[in-house]
Tab-separated table of C-alpha atoms and ligand atoms in Angstrom:
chain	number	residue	atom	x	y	z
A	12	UNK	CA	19.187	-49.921	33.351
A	13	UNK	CA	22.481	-50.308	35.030
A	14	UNK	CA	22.325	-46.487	36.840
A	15	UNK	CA	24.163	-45.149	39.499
A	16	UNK	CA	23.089	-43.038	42.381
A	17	UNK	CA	24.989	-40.557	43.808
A	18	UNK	CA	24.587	-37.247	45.539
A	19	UNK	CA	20.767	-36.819	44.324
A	20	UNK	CA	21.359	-37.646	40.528
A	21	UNK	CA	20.888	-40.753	38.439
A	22	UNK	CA	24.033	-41.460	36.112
A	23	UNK	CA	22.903	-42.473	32.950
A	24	UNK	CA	24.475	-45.197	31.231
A	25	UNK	CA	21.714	-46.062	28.642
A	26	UNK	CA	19.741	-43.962	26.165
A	27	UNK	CA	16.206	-43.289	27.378
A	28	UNK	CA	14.459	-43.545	23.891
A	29	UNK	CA	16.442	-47.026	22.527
A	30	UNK	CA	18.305	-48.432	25.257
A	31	UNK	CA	21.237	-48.399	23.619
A	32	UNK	CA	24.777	-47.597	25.340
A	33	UNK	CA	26.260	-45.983	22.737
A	34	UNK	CA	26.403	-42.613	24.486
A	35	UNK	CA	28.889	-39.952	23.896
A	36	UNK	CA	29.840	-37.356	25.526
A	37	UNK	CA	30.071	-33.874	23.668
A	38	UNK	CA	29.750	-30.994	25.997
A	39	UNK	CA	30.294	-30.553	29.873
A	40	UNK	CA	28.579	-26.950	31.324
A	41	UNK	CA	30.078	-27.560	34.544
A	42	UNK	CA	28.184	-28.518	37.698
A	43	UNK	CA	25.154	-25.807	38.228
A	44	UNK	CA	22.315	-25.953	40.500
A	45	UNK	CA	18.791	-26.052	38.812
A	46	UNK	CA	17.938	-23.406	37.020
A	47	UNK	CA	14.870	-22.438	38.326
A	48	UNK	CA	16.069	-22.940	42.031
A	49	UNK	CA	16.129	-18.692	42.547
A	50	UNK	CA	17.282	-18.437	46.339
A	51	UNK	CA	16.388	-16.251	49.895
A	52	UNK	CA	18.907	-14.097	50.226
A	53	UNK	CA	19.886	-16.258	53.688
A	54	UNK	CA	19.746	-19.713	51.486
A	55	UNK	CA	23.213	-19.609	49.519
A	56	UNK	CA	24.928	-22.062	52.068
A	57	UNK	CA	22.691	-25.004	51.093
A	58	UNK	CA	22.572	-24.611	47.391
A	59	UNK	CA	23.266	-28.141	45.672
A	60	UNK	CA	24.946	-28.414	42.227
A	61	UNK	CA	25.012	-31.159	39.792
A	62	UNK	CA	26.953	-32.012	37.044
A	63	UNK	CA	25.326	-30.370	33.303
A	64	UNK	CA	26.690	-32.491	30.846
A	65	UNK	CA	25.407	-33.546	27.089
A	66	UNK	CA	25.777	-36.656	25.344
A	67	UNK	CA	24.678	-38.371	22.259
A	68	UNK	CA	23.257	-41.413	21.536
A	69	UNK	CA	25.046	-42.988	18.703
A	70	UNK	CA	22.156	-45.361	17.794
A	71	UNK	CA	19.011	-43.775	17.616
A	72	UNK	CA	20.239	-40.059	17.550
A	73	UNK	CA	18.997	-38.598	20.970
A	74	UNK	CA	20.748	-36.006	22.931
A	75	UNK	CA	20.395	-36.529	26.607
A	76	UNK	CA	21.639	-34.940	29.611
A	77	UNK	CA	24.085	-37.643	31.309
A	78	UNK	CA	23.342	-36.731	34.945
A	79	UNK	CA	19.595	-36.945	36.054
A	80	UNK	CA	18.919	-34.590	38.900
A	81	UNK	CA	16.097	-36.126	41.271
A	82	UNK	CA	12.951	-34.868	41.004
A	83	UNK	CA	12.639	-33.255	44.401
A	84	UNK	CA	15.662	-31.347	43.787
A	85	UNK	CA	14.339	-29.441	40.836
A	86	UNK	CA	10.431	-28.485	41.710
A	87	UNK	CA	11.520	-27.325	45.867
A	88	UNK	CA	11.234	-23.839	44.548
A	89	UNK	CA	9.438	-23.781	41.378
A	90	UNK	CA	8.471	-20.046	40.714
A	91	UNK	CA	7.970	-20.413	37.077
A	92	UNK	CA	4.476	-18.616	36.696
A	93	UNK	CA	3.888	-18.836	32.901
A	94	UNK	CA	1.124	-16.337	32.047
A	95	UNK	CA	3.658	-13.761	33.634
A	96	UNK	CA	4.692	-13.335	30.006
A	97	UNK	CA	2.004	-11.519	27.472
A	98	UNK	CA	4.119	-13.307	24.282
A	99	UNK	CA	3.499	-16.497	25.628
A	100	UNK	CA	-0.159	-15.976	26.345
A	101	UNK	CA	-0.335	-14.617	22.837
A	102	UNK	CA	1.247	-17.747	21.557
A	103	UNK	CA	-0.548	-20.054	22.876
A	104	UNK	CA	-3.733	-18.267	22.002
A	105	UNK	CA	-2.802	-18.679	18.950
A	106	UNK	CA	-2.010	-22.512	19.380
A	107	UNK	CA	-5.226	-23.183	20.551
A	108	UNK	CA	-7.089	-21.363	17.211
A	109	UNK	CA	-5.063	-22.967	14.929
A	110	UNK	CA	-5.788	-26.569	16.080
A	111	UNK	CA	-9.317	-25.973	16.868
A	112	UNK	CA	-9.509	-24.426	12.980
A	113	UNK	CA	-7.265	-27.437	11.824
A	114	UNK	CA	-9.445	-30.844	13.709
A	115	UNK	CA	-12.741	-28.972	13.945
A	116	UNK	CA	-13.912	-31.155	17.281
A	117	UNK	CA	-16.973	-31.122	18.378
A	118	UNK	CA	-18.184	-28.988	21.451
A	119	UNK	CA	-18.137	-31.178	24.598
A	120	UNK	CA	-14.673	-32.459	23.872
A	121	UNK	CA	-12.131	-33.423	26.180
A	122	UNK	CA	-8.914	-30.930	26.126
A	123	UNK	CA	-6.181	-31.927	28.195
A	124	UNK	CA	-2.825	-29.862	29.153
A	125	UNK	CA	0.132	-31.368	30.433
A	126	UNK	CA	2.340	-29.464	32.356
A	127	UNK	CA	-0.889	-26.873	32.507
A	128	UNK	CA	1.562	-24.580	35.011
A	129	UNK	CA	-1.077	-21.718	36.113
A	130	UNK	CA	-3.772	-22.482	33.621
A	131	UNK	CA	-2.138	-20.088	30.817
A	132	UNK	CA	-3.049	-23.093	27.679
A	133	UNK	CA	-6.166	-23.743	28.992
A	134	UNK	CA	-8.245	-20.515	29.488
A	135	UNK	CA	-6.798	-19.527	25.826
A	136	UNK	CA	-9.825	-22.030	24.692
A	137	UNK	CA	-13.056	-20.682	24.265
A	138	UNK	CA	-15.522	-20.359	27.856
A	139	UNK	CA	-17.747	-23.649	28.275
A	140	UNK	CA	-17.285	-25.326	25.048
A	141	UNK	CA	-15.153	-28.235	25.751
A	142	UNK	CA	-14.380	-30.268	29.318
A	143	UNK	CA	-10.864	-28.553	29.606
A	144	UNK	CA	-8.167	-30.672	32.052
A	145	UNK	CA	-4.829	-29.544	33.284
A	146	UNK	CA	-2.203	-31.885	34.947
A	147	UNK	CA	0.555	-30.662	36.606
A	148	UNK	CA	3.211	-31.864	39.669
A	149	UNK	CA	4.361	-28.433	40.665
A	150	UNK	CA	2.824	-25.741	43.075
A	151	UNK	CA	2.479	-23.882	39.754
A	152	UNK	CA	-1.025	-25.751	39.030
A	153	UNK	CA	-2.434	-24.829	42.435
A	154	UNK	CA	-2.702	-21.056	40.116
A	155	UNK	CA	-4.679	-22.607	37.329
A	156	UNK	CA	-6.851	-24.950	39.973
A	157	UNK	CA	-7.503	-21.132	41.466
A	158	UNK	CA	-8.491	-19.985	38.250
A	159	UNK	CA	-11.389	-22.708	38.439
A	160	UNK	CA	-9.754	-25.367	36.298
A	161	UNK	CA	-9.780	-29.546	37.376
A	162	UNK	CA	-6.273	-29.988	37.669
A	163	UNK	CA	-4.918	-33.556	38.496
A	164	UNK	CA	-1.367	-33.259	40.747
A	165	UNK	CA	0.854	-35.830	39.204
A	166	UNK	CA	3.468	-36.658	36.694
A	167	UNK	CA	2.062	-37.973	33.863
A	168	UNK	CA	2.625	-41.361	32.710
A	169	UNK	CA	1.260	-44.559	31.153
A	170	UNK	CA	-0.258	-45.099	34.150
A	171	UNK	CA	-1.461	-42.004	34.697
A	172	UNK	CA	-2.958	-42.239	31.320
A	173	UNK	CA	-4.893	-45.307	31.077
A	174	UNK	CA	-6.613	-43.579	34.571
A	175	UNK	CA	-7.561	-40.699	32.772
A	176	UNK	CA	-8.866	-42.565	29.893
A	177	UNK	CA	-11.030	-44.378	31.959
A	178	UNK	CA	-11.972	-41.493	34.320
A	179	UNK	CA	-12.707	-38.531	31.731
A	180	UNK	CA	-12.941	-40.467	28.452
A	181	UNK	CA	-10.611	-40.159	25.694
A	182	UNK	CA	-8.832	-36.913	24.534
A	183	UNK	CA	-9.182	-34.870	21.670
A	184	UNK	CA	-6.215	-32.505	22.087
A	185	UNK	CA	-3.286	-32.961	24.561
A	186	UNK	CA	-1.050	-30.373	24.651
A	187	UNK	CA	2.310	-30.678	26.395
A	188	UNK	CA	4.315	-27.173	25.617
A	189	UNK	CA	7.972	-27.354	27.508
A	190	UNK	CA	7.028	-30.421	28.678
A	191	UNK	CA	8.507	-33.137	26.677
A	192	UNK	CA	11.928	-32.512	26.902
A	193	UNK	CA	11.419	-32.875	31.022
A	194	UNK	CA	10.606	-36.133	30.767
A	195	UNK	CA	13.118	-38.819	31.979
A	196	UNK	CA	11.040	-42.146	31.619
A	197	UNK	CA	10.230	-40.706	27.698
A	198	UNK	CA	8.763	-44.170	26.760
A	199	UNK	CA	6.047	-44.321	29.740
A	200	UNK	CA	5.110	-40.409	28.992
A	201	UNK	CA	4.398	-41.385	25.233
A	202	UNK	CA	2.585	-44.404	26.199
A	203	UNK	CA	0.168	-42.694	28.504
A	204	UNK	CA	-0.276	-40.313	25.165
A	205	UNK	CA	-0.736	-43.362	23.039
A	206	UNK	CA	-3.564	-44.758	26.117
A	207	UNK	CA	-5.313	-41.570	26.210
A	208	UNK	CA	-6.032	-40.035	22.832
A	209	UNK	CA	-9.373	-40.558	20.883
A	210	UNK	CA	-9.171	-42.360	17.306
A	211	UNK	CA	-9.035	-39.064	15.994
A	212	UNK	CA	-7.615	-37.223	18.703
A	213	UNK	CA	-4.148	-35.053	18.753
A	214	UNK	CA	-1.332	-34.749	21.053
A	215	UNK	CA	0.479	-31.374	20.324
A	216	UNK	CA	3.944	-31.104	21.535
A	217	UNK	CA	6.035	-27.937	21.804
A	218	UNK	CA	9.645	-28.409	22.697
A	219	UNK	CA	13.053	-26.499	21.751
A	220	UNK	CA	14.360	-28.298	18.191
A	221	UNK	CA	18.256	-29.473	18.750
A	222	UNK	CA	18.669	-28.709	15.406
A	223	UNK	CA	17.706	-24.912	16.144
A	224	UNK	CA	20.461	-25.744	19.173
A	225	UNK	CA	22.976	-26.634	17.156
A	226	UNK	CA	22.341	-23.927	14.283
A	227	UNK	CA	22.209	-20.582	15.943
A	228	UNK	CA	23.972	-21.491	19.416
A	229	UNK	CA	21.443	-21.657	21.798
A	230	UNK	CA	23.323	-23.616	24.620
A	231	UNK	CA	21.438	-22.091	27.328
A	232	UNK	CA	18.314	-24.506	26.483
A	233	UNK	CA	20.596	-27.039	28.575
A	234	UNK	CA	19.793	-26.808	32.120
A	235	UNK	CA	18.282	-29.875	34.673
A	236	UNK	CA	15.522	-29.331	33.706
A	237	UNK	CA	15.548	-30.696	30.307
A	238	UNK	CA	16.609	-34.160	30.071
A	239	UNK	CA	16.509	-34.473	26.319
A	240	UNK	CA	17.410	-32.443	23.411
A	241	UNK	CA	14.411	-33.474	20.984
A	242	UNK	CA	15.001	-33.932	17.445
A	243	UNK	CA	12.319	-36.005	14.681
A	244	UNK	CA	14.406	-39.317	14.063
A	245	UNK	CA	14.461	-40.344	17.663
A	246	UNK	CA	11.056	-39.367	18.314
A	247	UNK	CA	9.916	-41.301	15.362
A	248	UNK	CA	11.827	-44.233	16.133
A	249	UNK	CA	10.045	-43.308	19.897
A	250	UNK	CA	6.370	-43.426	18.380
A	251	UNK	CA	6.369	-45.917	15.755
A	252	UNK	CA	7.646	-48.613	18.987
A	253	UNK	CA	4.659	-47.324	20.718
A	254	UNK	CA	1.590	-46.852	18.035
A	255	UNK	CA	1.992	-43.365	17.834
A	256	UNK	CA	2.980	-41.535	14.353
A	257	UNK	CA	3.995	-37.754	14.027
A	258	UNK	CA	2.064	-36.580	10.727
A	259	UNK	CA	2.956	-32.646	11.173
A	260	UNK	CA	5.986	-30.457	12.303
A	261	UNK	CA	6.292	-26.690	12.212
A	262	UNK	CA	9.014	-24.627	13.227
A	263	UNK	CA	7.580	-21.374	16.005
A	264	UNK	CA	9.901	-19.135	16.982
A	265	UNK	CA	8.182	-17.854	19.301
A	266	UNK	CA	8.006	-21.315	22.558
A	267	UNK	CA	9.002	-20.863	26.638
A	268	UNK	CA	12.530	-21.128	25.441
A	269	UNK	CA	13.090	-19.646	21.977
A	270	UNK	CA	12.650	-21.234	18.983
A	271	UNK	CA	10.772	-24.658	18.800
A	272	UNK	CA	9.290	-27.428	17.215
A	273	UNK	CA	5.002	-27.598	17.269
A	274	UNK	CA	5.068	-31.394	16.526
A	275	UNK	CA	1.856	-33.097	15.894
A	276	UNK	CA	0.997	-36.896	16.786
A	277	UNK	CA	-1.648	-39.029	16.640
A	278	UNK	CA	-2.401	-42.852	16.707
A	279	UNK	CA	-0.528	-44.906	14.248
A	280	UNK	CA	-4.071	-45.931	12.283
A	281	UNK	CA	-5.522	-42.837	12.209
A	282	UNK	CA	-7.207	-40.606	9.464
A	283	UNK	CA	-4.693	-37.681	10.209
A	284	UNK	CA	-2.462	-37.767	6.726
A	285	UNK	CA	1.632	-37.529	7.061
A	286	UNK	CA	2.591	-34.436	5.402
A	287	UNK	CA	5.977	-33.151	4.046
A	288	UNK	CA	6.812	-31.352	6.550
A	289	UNK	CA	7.580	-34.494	8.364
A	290	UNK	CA	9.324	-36.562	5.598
A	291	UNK	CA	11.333	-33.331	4.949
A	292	UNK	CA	12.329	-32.674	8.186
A	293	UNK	CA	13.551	-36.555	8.687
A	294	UNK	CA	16.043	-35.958	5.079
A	295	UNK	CA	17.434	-32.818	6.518
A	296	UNK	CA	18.713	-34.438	10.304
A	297	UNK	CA	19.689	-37.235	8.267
A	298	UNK	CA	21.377	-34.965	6.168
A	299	UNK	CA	23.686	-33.220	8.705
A	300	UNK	CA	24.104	-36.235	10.588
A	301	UNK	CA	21.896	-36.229	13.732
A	302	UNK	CA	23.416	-39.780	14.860
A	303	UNK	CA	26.726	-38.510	14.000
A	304	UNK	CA	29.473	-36.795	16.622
A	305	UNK	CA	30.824	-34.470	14.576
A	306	UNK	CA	28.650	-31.568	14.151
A	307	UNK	CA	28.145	-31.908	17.703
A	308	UNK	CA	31.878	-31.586	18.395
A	309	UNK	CA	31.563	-28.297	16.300
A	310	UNK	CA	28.560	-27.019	17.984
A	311	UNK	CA	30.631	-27.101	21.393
A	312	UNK	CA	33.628	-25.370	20.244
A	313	UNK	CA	31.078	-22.607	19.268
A	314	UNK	CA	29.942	-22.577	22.793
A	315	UNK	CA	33.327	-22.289	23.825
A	316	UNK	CA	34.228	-19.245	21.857
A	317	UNK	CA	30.876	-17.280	22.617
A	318	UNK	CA	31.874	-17.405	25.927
A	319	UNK	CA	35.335	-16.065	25.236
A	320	UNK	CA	33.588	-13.300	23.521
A	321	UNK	CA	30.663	-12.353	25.772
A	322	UNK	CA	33.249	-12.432	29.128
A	323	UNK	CA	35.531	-9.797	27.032
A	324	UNK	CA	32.878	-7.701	25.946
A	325	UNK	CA	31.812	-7.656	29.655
A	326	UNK	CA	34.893	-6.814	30.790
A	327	UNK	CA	36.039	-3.837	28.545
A	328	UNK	CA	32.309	-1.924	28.728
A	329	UNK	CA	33.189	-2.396	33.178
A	330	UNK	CA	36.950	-0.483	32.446
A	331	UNK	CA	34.978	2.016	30.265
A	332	UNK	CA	32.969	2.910	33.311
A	333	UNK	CA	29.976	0.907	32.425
A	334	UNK	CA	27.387	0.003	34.359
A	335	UNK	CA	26.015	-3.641	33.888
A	336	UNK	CA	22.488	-5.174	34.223
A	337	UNK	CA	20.715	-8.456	33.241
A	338	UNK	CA	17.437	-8.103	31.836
A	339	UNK	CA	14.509	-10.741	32.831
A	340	UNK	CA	15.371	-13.798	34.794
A	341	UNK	CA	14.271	-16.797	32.860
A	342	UNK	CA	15.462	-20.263	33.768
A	343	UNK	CA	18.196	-20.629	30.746
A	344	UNK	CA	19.338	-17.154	32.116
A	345	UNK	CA	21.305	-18.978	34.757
A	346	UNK	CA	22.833	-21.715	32.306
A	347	UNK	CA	24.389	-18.651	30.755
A	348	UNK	CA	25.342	-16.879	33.989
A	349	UNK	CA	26.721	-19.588	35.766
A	350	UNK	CA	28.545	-21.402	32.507
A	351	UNK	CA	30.370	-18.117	32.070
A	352	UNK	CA	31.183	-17.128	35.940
A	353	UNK	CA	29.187	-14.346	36.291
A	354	UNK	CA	28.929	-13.021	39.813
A	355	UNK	CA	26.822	-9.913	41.506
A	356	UNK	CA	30.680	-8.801	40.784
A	357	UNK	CA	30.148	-8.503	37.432
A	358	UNK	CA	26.357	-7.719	36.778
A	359	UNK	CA	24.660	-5.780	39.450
A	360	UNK	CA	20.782	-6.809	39.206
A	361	UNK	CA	18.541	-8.680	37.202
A	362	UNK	CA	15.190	-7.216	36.688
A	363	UNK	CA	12.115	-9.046	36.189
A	364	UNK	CA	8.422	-8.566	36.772
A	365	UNK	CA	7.777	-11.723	38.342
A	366	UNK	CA	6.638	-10.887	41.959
A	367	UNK	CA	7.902	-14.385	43.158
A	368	UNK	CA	11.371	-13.853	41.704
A	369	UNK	CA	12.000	-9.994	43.222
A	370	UNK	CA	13.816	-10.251	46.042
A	371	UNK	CA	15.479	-13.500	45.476
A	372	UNK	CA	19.494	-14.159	44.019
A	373	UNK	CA	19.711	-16.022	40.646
A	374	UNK	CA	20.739	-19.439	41.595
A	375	UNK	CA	24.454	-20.229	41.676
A	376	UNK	CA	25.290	-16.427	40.272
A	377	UNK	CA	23.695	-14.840	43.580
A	378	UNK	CA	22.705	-11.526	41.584
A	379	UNK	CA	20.210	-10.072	43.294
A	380	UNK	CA	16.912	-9.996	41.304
A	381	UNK	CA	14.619	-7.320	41.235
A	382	UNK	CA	11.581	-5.458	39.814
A	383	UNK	CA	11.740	-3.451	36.186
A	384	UNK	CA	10.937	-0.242	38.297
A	385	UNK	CA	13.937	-0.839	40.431
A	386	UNK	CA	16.313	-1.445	37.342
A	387	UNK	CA	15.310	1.344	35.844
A	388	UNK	CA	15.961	3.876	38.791
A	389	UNK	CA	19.375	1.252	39.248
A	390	UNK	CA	21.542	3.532	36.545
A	391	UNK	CA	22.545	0.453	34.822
A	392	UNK	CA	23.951	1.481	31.520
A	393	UNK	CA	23.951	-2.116	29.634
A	394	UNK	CA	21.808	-5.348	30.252
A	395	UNK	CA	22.555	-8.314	29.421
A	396	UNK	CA	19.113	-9.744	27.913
A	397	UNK	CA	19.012	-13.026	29.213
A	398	UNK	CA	15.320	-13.804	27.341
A	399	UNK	CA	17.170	-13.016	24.008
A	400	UNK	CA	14.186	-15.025	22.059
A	401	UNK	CA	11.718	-12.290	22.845
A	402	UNK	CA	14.175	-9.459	21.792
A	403	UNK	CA	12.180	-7.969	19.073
A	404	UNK	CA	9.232	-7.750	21.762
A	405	UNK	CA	11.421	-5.841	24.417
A	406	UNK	CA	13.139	-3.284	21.911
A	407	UNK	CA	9.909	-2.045	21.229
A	408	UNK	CA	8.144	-2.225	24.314
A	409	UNK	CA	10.588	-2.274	27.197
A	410	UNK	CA	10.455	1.144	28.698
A	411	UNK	CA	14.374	0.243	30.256
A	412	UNK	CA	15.098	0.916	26.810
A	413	UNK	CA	12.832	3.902	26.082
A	414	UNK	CA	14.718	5.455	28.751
A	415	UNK	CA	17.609	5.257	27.014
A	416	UNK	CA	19.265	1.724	28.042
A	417	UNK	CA	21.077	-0.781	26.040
A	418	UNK	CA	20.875	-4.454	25.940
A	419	UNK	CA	23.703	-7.104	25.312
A	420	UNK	CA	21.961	-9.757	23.190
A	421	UNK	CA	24.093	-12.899	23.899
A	422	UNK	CA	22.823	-15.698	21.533
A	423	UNK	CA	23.849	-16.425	18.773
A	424	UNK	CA	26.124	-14.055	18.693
A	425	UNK	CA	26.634	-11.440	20.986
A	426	UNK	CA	25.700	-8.045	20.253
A	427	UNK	CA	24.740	-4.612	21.599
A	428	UNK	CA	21.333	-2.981	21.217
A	429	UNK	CA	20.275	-0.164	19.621
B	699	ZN	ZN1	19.089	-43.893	21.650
């Protein structure tokens, strides 16, 4: 790779799955800091921003972020504390049924998360059956290691892989949930997966789908964080170079960031069949042209105008008198804040229930974040639900809207609730 350096980030000039320098450019978010970098109220003056910018590769169909932001730059102030959320813990206990229904492994087996965060995969498995292992680089893991899990601090890799192998045995299941798409040195990662699993083990991979991306919108999935925009064709093209062979895909809608892809792999020669879903799947992005700019070009011009529209609908409900929130303070959140300009100006507080979020400002945007008790006493008239995939959920049960509150959904197209 021919890569520059500059001011923290690594220039791509090469795709990460083929190589190839086919790369085109298709949509610029501006330059952002990290999305999960919430700030002390005394930080703002030494907030860094990089450039967020998408590009496709022409040749095997990836979409990759073109600016790489180093990795000490993005896990400084990692507050992301998954089990925070009950739909997630719900959804991954329901992960963790299915594939231990599906393979059937024997008790004793080794069950491996990647990314484990504060243990929220790993205690969905049943107590003292299997040896259960959680890797994970950020302070996050310290949580699950707390909970009483082995958790190795590290980014996984094929090195990283072949030491596990040899240190715990092979792997039956290795999940990776939001994971995947983090990766910059994709080929490595997937190796270490291809070093690690048993004959007849399972690597189970949860990441946002492109083509759900594309489809309904959802342009605040792009954030530093997430290097690539995963669909099946390059991560075929991905496996079969490395011995690996997806033989299952199912669409969730319920993932960390919205609607995603469950995509199972396992090693090229083993008994696992290759069902339709996959050969399906493969027609369809072929189909629509996943190597091809053009729906792409489309997809951006649709970002364009839903910012047109959510900044005007913003705008009139303030001259009616309004009084605006933002409700929940996940990482995409601040794609969407900062993309459109929003400022403490504009929305007055986000609430969340994260305890190490209250009290911080939403990076770059500087609105002050603060607990759901708080924004409910705050008078806040409309919120702007920035964790618009669990909608449904927080009609129901949010008591913000009990009370009588509204939220404006923004994705895919914005709209006000009830
Ligand atoms: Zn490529």
């Amino acid at each position: 790779m021919t890569d520059t350096k500059e001011f923290g980030t690594r220039h791509l000039t090469s795709c990460r799955i083929c190589g190839g320098n086919d790369l085109v450019e298709y949509l610029d978010l501006g330059n952002q800091p990290p999305a999960n970098s919430f700030l002390a109220p005394d930080k703002t003056e030494t907030e860094k921003f990089f450039p967020l910018k998408v590009a496709l590769c022409r040749t095997c169909g990836l979409s990759q972020l073109l600016d790489v932001v180093a990795g000490e730059d993005i896990f400084d102030d990692y507050l992301y504390l998954a089990s925070t959320s009950q739909a997630l813990c719900d959804h991954y206990a329901a992960l963790v049924a299915d594939a231990l229904q599906r393979f059937g492994y024997e008790d004793g087996a080794l069950m491996a998360d990647i990314g484990c965060n504060d243990g929220i995969m790993l205690k969905r498995y049943p107590e003292d059956r299997f040896r259960l292992l959680g890797i994970d680089p950020s302070s996050a893991g310290e949580y699950a290691r707390q909970a009483g899990f082995e958790v190795i601090d590290g980014f996984f890799d094929e090195a990283l892989g072949k030491q596990l192998a040899a240190s715990h045995g092979p792997a039956s299941i290795i999940t990776a949930t939001n994971v995947f798409a983090h990766v910059d040195d994709i080929r490595s990662f997937t190796a270490g997966i291809r070093a690690w699993l048993s004959s007849d083990g399972v690597y189970i991979a949860e990441f946002p789908y492109l083509g759900d991306m594309l489809d309904r919108c959802y342009f605040d999935t792009i954030y530093h964080e997430h290097l690539s925009y995963l669909a099946l064709t390059p991560l075929t093209r991905l496996f079969a170079d490395l011995g690996l062979r997806a033989f299952r895909v199912e669409r969730t809608e319920v993932g960390a960031s919205g609607p995603a892809l469950r995509l199972f792999t396992c090693l090229k020669d083993s008994t696992h069949q290759t069902d339709d879903t996959i050969t399906e799947m493969l027609a369809d992005e072929k189909s629509w042209g996943v190597a091809e700019p053009d729906r792409y070009q489309e997809f951006a011009a649709r970002v364009v105008a839903v910012k047109d529209a959510l900044l005007s609908q913003i705008a009139s409900l303030r001259q009616e008198g309004h009084r605006i929130g933002a409700y929940c303070a996940p990482a995409k959140g601040n794609t969407l804040l900062n993309y459109l300009g929003l400022t403490a100006d504009d929305i007055e507080a986000v609430s969340d229930n994260n305890e190490l979020k209250i009290g911080t400002l939403t990076p770059g945007s500087h609105i002050p974040v603060i607990s759901e008790g708080d924004f409910q006493n705050a008078g806040v008239s409309h919120a702007l639900l920035l964790a618009w995939n669990y909608a449904e959920y927080f009609m129901e049960n949010s008591e913000y809207i009990k009370a009588g509150g509204k939220f404006i959904i923004p994705l895919p197209d914005p709209v006000i609730k009830p």
